[in-house]
Structures are given as C-alpha cells and as structure tokens.
CSV table of C-alpha atoms in Angstrom, one decimal:
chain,number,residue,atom,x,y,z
A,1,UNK,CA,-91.4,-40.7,-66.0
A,2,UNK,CA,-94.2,-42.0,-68.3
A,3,UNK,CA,-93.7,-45.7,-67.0
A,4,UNK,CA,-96.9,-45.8,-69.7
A,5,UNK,CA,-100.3,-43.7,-70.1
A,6,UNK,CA,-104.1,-43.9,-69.2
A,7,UNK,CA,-108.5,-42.4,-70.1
A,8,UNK,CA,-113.5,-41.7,-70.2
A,9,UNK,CA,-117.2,-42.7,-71.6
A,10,UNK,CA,-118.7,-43.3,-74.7
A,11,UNK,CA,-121.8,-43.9,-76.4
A,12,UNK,CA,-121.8,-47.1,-77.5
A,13,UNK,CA,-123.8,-50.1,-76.0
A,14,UNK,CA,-121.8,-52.0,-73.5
A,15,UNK,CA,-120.7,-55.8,-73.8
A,16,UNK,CA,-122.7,-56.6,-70.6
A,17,UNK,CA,-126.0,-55.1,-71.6
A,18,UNK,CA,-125.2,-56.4,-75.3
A,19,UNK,CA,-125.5,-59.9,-74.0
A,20,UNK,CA,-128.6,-59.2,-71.7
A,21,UNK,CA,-130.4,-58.0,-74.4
A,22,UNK,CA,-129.6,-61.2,-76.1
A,23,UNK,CA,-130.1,-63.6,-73.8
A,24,UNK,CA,-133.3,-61.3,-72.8
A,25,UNK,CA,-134.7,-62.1,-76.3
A,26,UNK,CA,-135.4,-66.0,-75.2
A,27,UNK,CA,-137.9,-64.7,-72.6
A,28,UNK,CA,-141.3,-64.1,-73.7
A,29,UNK,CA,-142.3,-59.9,-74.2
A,30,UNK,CA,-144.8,-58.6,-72.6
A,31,UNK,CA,-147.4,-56.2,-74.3
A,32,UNK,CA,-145.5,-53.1,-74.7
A,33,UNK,CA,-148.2,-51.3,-72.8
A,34,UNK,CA,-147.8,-53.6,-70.0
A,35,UNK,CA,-143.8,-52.8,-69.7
A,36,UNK,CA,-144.2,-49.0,-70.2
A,37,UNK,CA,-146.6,-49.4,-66.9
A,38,UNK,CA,-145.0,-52.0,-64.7
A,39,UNK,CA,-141.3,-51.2,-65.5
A,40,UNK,CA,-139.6,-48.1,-64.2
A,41,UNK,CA,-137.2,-46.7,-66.7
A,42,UNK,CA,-134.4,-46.5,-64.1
A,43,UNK,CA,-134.5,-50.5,-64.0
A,44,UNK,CA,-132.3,-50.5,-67.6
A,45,UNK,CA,-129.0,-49.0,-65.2
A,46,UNK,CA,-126.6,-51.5,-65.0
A,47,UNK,CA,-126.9,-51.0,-61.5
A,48,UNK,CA,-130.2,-51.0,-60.9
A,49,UNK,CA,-132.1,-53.4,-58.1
A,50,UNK,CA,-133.8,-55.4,-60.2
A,51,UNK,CA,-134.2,-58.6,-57.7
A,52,UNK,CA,-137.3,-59.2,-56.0
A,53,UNK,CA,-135.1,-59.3,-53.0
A,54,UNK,CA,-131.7,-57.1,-52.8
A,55,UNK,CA,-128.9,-59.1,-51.5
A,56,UNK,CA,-126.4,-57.4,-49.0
A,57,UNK,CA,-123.0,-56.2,-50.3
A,58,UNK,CA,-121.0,-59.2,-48.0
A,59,UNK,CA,-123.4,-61.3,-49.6
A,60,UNK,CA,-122.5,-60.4,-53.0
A,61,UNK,CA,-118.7,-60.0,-52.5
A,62,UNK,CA,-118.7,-63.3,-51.4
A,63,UNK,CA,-120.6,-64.7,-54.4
A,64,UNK,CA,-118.2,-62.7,-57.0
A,65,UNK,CA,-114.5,-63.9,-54.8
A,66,UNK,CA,-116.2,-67.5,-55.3
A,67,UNK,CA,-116.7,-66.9,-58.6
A,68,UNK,CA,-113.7,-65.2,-59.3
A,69,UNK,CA,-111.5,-68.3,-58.2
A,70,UNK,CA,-113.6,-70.9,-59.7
A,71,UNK,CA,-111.8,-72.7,-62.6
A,72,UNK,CA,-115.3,-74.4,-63.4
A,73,UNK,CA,-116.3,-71.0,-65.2
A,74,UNK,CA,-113.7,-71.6,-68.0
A,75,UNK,CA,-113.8,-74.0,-70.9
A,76,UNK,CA,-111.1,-76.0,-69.6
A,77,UNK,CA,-112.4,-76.4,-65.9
A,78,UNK,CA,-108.7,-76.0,-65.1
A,79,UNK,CA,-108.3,-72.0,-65.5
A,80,UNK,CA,-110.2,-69.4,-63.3
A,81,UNK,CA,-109.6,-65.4,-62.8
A,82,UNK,CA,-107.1,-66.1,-60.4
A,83,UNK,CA,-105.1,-68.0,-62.2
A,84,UNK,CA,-103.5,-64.9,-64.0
A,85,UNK,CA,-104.5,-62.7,-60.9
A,86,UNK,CA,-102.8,-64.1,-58.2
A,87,UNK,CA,-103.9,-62.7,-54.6
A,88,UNK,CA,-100.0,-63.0,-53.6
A,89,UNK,CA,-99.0,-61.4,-56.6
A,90,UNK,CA,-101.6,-58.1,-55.8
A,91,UNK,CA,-104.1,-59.6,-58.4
A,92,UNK,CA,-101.2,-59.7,-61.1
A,93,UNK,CA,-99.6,-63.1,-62.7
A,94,UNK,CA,-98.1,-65.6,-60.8
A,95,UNK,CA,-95.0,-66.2,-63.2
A,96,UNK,CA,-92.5,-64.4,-65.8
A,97,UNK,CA,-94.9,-65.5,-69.0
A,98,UNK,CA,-94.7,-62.2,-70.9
A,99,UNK,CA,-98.2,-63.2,-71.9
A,100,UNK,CA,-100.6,-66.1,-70.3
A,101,UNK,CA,-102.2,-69.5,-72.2
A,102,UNK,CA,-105.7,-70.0,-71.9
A,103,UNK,CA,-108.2,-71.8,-74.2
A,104,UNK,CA,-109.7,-75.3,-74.1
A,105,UNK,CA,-106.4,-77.0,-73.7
A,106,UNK,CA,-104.4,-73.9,-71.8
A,107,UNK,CA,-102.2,-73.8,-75.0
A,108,UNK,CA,-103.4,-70.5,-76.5
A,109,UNK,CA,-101.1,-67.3,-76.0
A,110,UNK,CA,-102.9,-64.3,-75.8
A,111,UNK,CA,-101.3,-60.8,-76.7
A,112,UNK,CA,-100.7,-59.1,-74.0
A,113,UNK,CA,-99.2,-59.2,-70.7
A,114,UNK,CA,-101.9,-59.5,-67.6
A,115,UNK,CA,-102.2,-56.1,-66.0
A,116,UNK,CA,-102.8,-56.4,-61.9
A,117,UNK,CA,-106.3,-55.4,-61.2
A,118,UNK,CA,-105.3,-53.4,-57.7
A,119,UNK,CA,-105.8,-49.6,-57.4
A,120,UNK,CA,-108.6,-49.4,-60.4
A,121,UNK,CA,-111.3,-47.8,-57.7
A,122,UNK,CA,-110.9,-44.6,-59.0
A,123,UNK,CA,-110.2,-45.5,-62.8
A,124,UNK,CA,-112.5,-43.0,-64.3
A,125,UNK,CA,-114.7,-44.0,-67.3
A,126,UNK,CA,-112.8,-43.7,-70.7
A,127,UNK,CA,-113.0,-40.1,-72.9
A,128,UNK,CA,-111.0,-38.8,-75.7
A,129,UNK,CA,-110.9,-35.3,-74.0
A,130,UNK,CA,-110.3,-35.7,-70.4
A,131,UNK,CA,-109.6,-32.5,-67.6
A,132,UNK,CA,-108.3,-32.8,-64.5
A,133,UNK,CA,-110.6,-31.4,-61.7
A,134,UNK,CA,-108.8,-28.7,-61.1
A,135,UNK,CA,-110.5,-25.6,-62.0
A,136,UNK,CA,-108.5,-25.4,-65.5
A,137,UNK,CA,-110.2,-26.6,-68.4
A,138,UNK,CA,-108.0,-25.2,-71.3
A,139,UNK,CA,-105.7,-28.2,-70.5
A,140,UNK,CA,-106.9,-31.4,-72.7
A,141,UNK,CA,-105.4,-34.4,-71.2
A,142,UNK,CA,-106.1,-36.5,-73.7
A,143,UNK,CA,-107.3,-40.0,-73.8
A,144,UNK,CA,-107.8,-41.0,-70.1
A,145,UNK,CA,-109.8,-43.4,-68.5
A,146,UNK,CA,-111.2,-47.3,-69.4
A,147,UNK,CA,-110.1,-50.6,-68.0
A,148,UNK,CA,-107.7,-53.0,-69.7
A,149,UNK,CA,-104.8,-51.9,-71.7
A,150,UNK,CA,-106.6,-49.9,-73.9
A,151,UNK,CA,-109.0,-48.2,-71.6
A,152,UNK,CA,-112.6,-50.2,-74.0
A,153,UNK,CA,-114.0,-51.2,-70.8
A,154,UNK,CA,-116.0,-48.8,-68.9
A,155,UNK,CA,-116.7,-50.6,-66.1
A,156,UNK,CA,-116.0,-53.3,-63.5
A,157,UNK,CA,-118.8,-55.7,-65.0
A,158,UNK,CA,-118.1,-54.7,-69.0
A,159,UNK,CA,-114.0,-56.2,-67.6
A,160,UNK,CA,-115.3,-59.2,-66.6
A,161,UNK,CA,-117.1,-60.5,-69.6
A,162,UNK,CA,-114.2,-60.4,-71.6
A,163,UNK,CA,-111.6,-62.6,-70.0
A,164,UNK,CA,-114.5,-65.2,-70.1
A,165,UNK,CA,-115.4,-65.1,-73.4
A,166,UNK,CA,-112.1,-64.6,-75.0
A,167,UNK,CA,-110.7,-67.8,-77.0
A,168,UNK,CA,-107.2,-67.2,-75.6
A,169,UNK,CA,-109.0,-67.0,-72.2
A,170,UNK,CA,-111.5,-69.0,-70.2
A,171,UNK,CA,-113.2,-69.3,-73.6
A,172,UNK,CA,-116.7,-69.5,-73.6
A,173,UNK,CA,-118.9,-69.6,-76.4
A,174,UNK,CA,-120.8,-67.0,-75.5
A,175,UNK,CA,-122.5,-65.4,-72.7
A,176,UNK,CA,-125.0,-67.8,-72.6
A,177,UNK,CA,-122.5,-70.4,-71.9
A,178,UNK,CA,-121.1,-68.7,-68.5
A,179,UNK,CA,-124.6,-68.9,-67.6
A,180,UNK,CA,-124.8,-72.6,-68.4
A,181,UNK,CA,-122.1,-73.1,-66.4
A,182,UNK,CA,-122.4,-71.3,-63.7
A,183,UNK,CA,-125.9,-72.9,-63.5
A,184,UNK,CA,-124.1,-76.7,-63.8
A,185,UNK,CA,-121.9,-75.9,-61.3
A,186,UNK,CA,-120.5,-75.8,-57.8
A,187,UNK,CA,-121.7,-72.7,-57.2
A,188,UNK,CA,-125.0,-72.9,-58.3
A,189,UNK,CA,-126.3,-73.0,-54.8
A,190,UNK,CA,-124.7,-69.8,-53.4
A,191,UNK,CA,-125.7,-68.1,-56.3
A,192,UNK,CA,-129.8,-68.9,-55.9
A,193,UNK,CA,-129.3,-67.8,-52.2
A,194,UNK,CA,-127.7,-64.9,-53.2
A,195,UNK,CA,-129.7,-63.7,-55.7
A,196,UNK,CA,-133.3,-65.6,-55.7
A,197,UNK,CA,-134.6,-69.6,-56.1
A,198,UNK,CA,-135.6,-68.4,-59.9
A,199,UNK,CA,-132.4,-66.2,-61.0
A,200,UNK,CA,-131.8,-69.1,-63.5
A,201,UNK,CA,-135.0,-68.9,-64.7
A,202,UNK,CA,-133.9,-65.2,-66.5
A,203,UNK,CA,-130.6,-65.7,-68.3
A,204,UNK,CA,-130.2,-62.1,-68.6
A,205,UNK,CA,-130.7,-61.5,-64.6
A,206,UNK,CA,-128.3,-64.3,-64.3
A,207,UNK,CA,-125.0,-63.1,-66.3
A,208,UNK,CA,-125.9,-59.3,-65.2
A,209,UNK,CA,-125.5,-60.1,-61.2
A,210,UNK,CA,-122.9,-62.5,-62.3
A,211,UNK,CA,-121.1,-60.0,-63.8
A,212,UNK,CA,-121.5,-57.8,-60.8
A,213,UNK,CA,-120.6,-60.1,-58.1
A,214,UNK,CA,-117.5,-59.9,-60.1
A,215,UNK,CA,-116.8,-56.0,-59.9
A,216,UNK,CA,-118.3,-55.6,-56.1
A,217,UNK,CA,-115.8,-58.2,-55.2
A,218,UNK,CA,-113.2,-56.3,-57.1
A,219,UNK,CA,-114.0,-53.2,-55.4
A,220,UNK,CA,-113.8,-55.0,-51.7
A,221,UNK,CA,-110.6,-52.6,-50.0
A,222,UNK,CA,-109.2,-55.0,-48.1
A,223,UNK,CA,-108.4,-57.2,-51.2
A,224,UNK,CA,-108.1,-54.5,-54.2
A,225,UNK,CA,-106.8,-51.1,-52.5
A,226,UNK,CA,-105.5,-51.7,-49.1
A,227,UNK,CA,-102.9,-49.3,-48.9
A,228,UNK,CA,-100.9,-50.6,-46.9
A,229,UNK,CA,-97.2,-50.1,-48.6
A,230,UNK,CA,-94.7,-48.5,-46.7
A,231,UNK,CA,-95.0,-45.3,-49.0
A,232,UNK,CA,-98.9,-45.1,-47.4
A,233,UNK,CA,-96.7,-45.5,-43.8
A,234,UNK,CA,-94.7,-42.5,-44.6
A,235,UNK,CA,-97.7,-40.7,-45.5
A,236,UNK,CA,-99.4,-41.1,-42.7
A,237,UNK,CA,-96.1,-40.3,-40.6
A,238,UNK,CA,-96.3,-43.8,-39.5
A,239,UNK,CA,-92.6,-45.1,-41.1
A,240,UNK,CA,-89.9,-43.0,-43.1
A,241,UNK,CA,-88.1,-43.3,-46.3
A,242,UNK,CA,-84.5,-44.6,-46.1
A,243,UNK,CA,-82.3,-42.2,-47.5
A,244,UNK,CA,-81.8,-44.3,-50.6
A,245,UNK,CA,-85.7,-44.6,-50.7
A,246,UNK,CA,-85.7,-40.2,-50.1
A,247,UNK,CA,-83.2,-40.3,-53.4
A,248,UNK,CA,-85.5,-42.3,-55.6
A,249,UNK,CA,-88.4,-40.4,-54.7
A,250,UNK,CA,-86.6,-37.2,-55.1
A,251,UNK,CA,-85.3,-38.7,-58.5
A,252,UNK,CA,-88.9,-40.2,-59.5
A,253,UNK,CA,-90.7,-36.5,-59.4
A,254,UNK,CA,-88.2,-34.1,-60.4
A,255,UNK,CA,-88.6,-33.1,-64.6
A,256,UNK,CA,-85.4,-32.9,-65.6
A,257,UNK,CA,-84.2,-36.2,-64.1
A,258,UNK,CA,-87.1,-39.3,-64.0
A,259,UNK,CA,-90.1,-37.3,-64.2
A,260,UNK,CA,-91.8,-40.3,-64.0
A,261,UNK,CA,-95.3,-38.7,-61.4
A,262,UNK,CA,-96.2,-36.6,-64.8
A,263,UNK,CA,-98.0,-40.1,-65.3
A,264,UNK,CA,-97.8,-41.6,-62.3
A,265,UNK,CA,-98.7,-38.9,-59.8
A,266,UNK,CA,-97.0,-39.7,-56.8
A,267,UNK,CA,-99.0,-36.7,-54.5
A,268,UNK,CA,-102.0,-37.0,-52.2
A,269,UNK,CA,-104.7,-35.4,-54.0
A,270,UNK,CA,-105.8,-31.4,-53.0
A,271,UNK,CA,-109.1,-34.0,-51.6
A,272,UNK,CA,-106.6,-35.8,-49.5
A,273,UNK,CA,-106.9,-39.1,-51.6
A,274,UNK,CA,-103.8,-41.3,-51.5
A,275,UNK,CA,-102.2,-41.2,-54.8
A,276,UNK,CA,-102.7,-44.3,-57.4
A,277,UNK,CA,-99.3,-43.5,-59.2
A,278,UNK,CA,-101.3,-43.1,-62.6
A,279,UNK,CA,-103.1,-40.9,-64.5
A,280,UNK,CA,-105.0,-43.2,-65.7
A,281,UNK,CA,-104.3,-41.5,-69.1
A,282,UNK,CA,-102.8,-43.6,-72.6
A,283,UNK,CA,-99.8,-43.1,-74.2
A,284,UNK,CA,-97.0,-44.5,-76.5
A,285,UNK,CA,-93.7,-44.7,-75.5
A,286,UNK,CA,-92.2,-46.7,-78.2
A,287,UNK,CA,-92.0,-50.1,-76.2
A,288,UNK,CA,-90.0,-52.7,-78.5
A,289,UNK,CA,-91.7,-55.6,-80.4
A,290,UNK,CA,-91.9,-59.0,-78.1
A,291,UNK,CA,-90.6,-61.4,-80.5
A,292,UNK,CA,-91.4,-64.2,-78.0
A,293,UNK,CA,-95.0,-63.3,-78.4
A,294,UNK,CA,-96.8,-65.7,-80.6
A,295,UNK,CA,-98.5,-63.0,-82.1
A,296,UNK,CA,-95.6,-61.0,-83.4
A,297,UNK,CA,-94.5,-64.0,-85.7
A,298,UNK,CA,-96.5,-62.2,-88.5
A,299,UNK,CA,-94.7,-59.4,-89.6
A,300,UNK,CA,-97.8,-58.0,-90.2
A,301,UNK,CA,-99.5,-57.7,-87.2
A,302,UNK,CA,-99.4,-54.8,-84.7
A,303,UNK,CA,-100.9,-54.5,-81.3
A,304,UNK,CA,-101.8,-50.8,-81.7
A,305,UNK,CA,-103.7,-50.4,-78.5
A,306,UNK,CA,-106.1,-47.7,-78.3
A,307,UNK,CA,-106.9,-47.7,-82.4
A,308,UNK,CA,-106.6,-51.7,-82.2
A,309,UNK,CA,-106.9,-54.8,-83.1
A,310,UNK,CA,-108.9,-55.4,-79.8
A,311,UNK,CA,-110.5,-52.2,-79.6
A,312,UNK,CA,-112.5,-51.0,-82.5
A,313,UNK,CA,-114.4,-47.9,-82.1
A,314,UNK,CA,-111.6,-45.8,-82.7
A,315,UNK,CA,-110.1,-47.7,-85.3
A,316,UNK,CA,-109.8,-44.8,-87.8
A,317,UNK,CA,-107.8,-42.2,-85.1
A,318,UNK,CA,-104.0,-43.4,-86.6
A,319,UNK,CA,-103.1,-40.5,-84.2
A,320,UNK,CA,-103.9,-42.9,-81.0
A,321,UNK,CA,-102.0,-46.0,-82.9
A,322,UNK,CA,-99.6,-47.4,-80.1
A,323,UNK,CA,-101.5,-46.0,-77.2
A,324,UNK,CA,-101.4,-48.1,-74.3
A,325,UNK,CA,-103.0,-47.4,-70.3
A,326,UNK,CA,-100.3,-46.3,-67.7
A,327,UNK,CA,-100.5,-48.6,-65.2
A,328,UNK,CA,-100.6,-47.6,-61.5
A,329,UNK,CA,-96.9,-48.4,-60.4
A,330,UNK,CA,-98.6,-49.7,-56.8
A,331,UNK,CA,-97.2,-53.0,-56.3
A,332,UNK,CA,-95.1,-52.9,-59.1
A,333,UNK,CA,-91.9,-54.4,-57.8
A,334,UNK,CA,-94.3,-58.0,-57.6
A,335,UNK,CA,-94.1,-58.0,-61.4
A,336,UNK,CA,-91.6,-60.3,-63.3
A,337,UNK,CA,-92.6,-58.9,-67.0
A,338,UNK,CA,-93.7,-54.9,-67.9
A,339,UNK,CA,-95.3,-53.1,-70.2
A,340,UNK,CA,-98.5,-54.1,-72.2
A,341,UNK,CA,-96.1,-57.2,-74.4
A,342,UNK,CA,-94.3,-58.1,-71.3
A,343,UNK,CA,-90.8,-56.5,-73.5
A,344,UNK,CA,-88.9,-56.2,-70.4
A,345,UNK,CA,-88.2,-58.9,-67.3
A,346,UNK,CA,-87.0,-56.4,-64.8
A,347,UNK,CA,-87.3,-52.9,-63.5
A,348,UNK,CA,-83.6,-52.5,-64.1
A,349,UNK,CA,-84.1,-52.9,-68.0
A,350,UNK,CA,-88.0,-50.3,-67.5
A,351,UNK,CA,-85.8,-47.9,-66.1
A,352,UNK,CA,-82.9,-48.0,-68.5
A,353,UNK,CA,-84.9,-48.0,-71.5
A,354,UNK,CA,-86.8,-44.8,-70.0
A,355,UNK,CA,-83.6,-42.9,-70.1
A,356,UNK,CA,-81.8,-44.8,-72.6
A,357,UNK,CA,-84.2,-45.1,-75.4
A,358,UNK,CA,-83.1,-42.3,-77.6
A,359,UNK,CA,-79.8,-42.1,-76.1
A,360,UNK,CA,-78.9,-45.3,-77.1
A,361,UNK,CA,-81.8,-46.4,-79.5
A,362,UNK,CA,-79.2,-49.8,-80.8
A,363,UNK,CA,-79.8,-50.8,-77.4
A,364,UNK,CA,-83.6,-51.8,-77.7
A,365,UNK,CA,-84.4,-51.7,-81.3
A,366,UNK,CA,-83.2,-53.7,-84.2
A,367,UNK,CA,-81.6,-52.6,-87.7
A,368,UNK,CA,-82.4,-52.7,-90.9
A,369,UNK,CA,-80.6,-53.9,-93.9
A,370,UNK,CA,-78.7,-50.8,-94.2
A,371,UNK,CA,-77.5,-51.3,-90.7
A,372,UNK,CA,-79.6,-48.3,-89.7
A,373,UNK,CA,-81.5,-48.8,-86.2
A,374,UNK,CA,-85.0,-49.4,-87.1
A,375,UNK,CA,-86.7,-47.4,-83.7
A,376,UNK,CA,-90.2,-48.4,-82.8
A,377,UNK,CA,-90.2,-51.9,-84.4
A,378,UNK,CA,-93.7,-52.8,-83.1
A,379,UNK,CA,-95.5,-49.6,-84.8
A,380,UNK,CA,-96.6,-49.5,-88.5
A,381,UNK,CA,-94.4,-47.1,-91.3
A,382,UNK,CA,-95.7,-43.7,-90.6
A,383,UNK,CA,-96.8,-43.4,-87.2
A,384,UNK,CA,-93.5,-42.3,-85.3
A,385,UNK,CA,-94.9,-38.9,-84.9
A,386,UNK,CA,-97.2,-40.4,-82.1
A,387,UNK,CA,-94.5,-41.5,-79.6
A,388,UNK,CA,-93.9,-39.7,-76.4
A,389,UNK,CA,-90.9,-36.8,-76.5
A,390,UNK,CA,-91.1,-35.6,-73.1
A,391,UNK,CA,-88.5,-35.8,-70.3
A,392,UNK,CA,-86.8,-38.2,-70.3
A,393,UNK,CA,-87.0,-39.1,-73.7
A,394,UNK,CA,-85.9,-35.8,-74.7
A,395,UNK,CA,-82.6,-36.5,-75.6
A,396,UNK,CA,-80.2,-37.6,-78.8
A,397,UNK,CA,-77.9,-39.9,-79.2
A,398,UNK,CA,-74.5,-39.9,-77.9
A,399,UNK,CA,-76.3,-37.4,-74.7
A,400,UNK,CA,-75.7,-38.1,-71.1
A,401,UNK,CA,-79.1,-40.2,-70.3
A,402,UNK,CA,-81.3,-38.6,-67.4
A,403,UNK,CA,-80.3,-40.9,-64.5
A,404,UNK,CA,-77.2,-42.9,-64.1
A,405,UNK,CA,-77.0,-46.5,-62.9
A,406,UNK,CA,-76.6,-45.3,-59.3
A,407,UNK,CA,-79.6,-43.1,-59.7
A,408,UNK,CA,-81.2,-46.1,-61.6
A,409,UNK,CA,-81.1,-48.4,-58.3
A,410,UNK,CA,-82.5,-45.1,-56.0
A,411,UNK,CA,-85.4,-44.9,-57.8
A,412,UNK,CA,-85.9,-48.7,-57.7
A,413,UNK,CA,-85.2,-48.7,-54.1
A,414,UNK,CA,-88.1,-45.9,-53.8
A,415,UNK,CA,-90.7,-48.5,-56.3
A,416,UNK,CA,-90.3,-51.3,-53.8
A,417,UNK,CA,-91.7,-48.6,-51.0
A,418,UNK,CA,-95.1,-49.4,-53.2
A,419,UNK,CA,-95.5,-53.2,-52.4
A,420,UNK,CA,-98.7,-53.7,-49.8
A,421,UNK,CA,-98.4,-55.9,-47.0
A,422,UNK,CA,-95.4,-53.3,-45.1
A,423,UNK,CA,-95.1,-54.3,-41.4
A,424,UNK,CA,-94.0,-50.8,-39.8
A,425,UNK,CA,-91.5,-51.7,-36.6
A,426,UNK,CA,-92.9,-51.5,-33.3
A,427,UNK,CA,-92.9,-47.7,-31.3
A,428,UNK,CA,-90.0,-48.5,-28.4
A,429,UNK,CA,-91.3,-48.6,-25.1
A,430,UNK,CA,-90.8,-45.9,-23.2
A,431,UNK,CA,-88.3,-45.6,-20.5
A,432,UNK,CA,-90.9,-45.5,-17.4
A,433,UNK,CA,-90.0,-47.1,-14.0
C-alpha cells in the first residue's frame, strides 16, 4: 500500500557549497593564475580532501555524534539534532507532537512532522525521471530520490544545514553563525584535533567538515541501519514470523488486498540488499489537513510538498502539488504521529484511512456548506487529479474496503516485525549425555 511516496539530482548549486562560497568570499583571493596552478579542480567536490591532514572516519564519526547531540549549536542552547531525533526512538521524535517547536525560545511550530533519519543509506539523489535498475527503462518512475519530505536535499551534508538554520529550528542566522558557535563552544577542541589547529581560521573549511561530520556520523551502521528487526531475523533464517505476523505480510504485498510493497518494497533486492520498505519515490495520497498545525490556521496556506512552499525549484509543476517522500516503514511502529502533518496518531487510523479513504471519504474529510464531503481538504481547488488511485484506493463509496479490521491488526502485527533492537530466543541445547 502506498503508506506515502519517494526520488534524484539536479543542477542547481547546493545549500552547503552556497554558504562556502560565501563564507569563502571573507578570505583574501589569490591571483587567479596562482589558483588555476596550485588548486586541483577535483578539490571543489564536496567530498574532496581538502585538509592538510585527513582525519580517520572514527575520528570524524565521533566529531559529527558530538555535534549532533550538542544543544549549544542552536540559538536557544537548549535544542540539538537529537532532540527531535531521538536514538531510542530510531532517530525519530521522542513524543506525539504532530510537529516539533524550535526557535530562540522553543515556542515556534514548524510544518511538518520529523521524519526518522534511519535506513536513508541508500536514498538515491533526487530526479524527476527515475528507473529502477532493472534492465527496463520504458518504465518512468517518477519523482524519486532527495532527503526530507520533499526529496530538495541531495545529500547527507545539504540535510544538515537546514535544520540549523531554519527559524522554527535551531535557528541560526546564517551559516556563519554555526561556525561562530561551534568555534565558542564545547567542542571547539575536538573539532581543531579532528580537523587541524587553523580549521577556524577558514570559515568555509569549517562549516564544510562540520557539515560532514554530520552525514558520516549519519551513515555509521550500527546507529543508522543496523538491521537488526526481527523481519532481518527471518530473513536470515535466524527467527520466523508468527502466523499472525505470516498474515500481515501476506496481506501487506498482495495487490488486491494492502498492496502496500508497491512503495514500500518489502523484497531483498536481485543484489541481495535487505529491503528499506520504500521506494524512495513521492507521492500524494490525499492525507487530510492537520488543523492542530499552526500553520493550517490560514485558510490559505498549503503544504504542497514537492512544488512547495519549502521547496522552490519546481514551483511551477502543479502536477507534483501534494507530493510527499514515502518513508521507509523500518521502525515504524516507534512512531506516535504519521504522515508528513502528523494527521494520524496511530497505525490503526494509517491503515484504516488506506482502505477507507474513498470508501468512506466522511470519515477523514470535512463538508462543505452544502453538506457535500469536501475530499482532499489540505490541496488547493484544481489539483485532485494528482492524488493516488491505485489499490487500495481504488474503490467507491459504499464498496467493501480492501482489508477488514481483523486483516487491519495482521498487517499491524507484521509492521511491529520492523522495530530494530529484536533479541531472537536462544537455539535449545541439544540433548547430548
């Protein structure tokens, strides 16, 4: 079942190098002729080694998990990555907030719901045309690829400015600013032994291995994809599925019922990868308007994901309007609030909506003044034609939905098999003299 949608890269400067260049600007240029002759043109790649001396990848992974729970990085000092990426949560929020507060006073709402940042290893860069490796290329996937909900990030590093300059966020006033404090700080030290005595000394060196210590840390397996659910038990023919848990699973990839692994692929890979039960492709489902969300008290605004507010570049493509990432469904039983507005406060009401949504469309959308049932409330006039219709939402009103409750709870039973941190009962001894 499309629990949601996800997409490649374009050719637009990125954030991170944005900044460099800026903060680069304060350093005094060399003669041109002098940089065409001493710099190698491979040193502008983000990862490049440009230190006079490369640090080890412990050495950096450390750096970035310091960095990455340091609340002194924000413009409150009280607020740090981990505060809405909890380690015991599998790097998703703590609580049922259907969005978090940041800011200078940890006040400020943003607008949508903190994704957990497990299982992106593979999350390839974002493209309007994407093709699975498969030999095929007639099949256009669409939009695939991209970090946050709507897939503008192409990287690790690009991810991880963000959150720190964002107003609703840590809220720095610029990149500069992270610099500052990072400098000011408590890690200071760590940093100038990770990266050299003088990495202060060039602001743009400094936020561009900042920014990296960041994404190596958030690539570290043990932490980010350590597959260690009971679903990774069966497949390694180390536990097996209840038959409850057999049900679900059954339920979760069969078409006509869930079909819930045509977006959240639920097979190890022809390469023998473990599946990330995503796509990594966007879509639109219809999701509801959050009326909680401070947001959505204009009537005005609309969180169209891939075609904006936050994202820009394809501003002008109404035919992506509502497009939001499908999330990998590892780990998803952790979660107290779904979807990119954090709509839905269990995976009772996910599931019902799924197969309920046009069945029963009074259930989740309001009506208007003529009593009529108003269905994808949180998408502008016009743009119903770019909501999902596949299985299960395939249906009419008054029609049987595609699971019933007690098919409802299978599947659910077979979601909880994706939680990390499964302890597989002990072999029994064997019965030797």
């Amino acid at each position: 079942m499309p629990l949601l949608r996800c997409q490649p890269m374009m050719k637009t400067i990125p954030p991170l190098l944005l900044a460099i260049c800026v903060l680069s600007a304060c350093q005094p240029a060399p003669p041109k002729d002098a940089q065409a002759a001493s710099v190698p043109a491979y040193l502008a790649g983000a990862y490049a080694p440009t230190l006079k001396r490369q640090p080890s990848v412990a050495a950096i992974t450390a750096m970035g998990r310091a960095m990455f729970f340091e609340a002194s990085l924000s413009v409150s000092g009280k607020m740090s990555c981990a505060s809405c990426h909890s380690p015991e949560h599998a790097y998703g929020p703590p609580n049922a907030l259907a969005v978090q507060l940041g800011g200078p006073e940890l006040k400020d709402a943003g607008t949508r719901a903190a994704p957990s940042l497990r299982y992106l290893q593979n999350a390839p860069a974002f493209t309007e045309h994407f093709h699975d490796d498969d030999g095929d290329d007639s099949v256009d996937a669409g939009p695939t690829g991209g970090r946050n909900w709507d897939g503008r990030a192409q990287s690790g590093h690009e991810q991880a400015l963000a959150p720190l300059l964002s107003p609703r966020e840590m809220g720095n006033r610029d990149a500069a600013a992270v610099v500052a404090k990072l400098q000011a700080g408590p890690l200071a030290a760590q940093f100038r032994q990770t990266y050299g005595a003088d990495i202060f000394e060039q602001p743009g060196q400094a936020l561009r291995w900042a920014l990296m210590s960041l994404e190596v840390f958030q690539e570290s397996p043990l932490d980010f994809y350590p597959y260690t659910s009971k679903y990774d038990a069966v497949l390694r023919k180390q536990a097996s599925l209840t038959p409850q848990e057999a049900r679900g699973l059954a339920l979760f990839n069969a078409e006509a019922k869930g079909n819930c692994a045509s977006c959240h692929i639920s097979q190890v890979t022809s390469g023998g990868v473990f599946p990330q039960f995503t796509d990594y492709g966007l879509i639109n489902i219809g999701v509801p308007r959050n009326g909680k969300l401070p947001a959505n008290a204009d009537p005005a605004f609309f969180d169209q994901g891939l075609c904006g507010p936050d994202r820009t570049d394809l501003r002008e493509h109404k035919e992506y309007c509502g497009s939001f990432k499908t999330p990998s469904l590892r780990n998803v039983a952790l979660r107290k609030v779904f979807f990119h507005n954090g709509s839905f406060d269990s995976l009772e009401q996910v599931l019902r909506f799924y197969v309920r949504r046009d069945t029963a469309p009074q259930k989740w959308y309001p009506k208007d003044k003529s009593g009529k049932v108003r269905k994808y409330d949180d998408l502008p006039p016009g743009l119903a034609a770019n909501v999902n219709v596949e299985a299960p939402f395939d249906r009419q009103p008054g029609q049987a939905p595609a699971l019933n409750e007690g098919e409802i709870a299978d599947v659910i039973a077979f979601l909880r098999t994706l939680t990390d941190g499964y302890q597989a009962p002990h072999p029994a001894q064997g019965k030797h003299g």
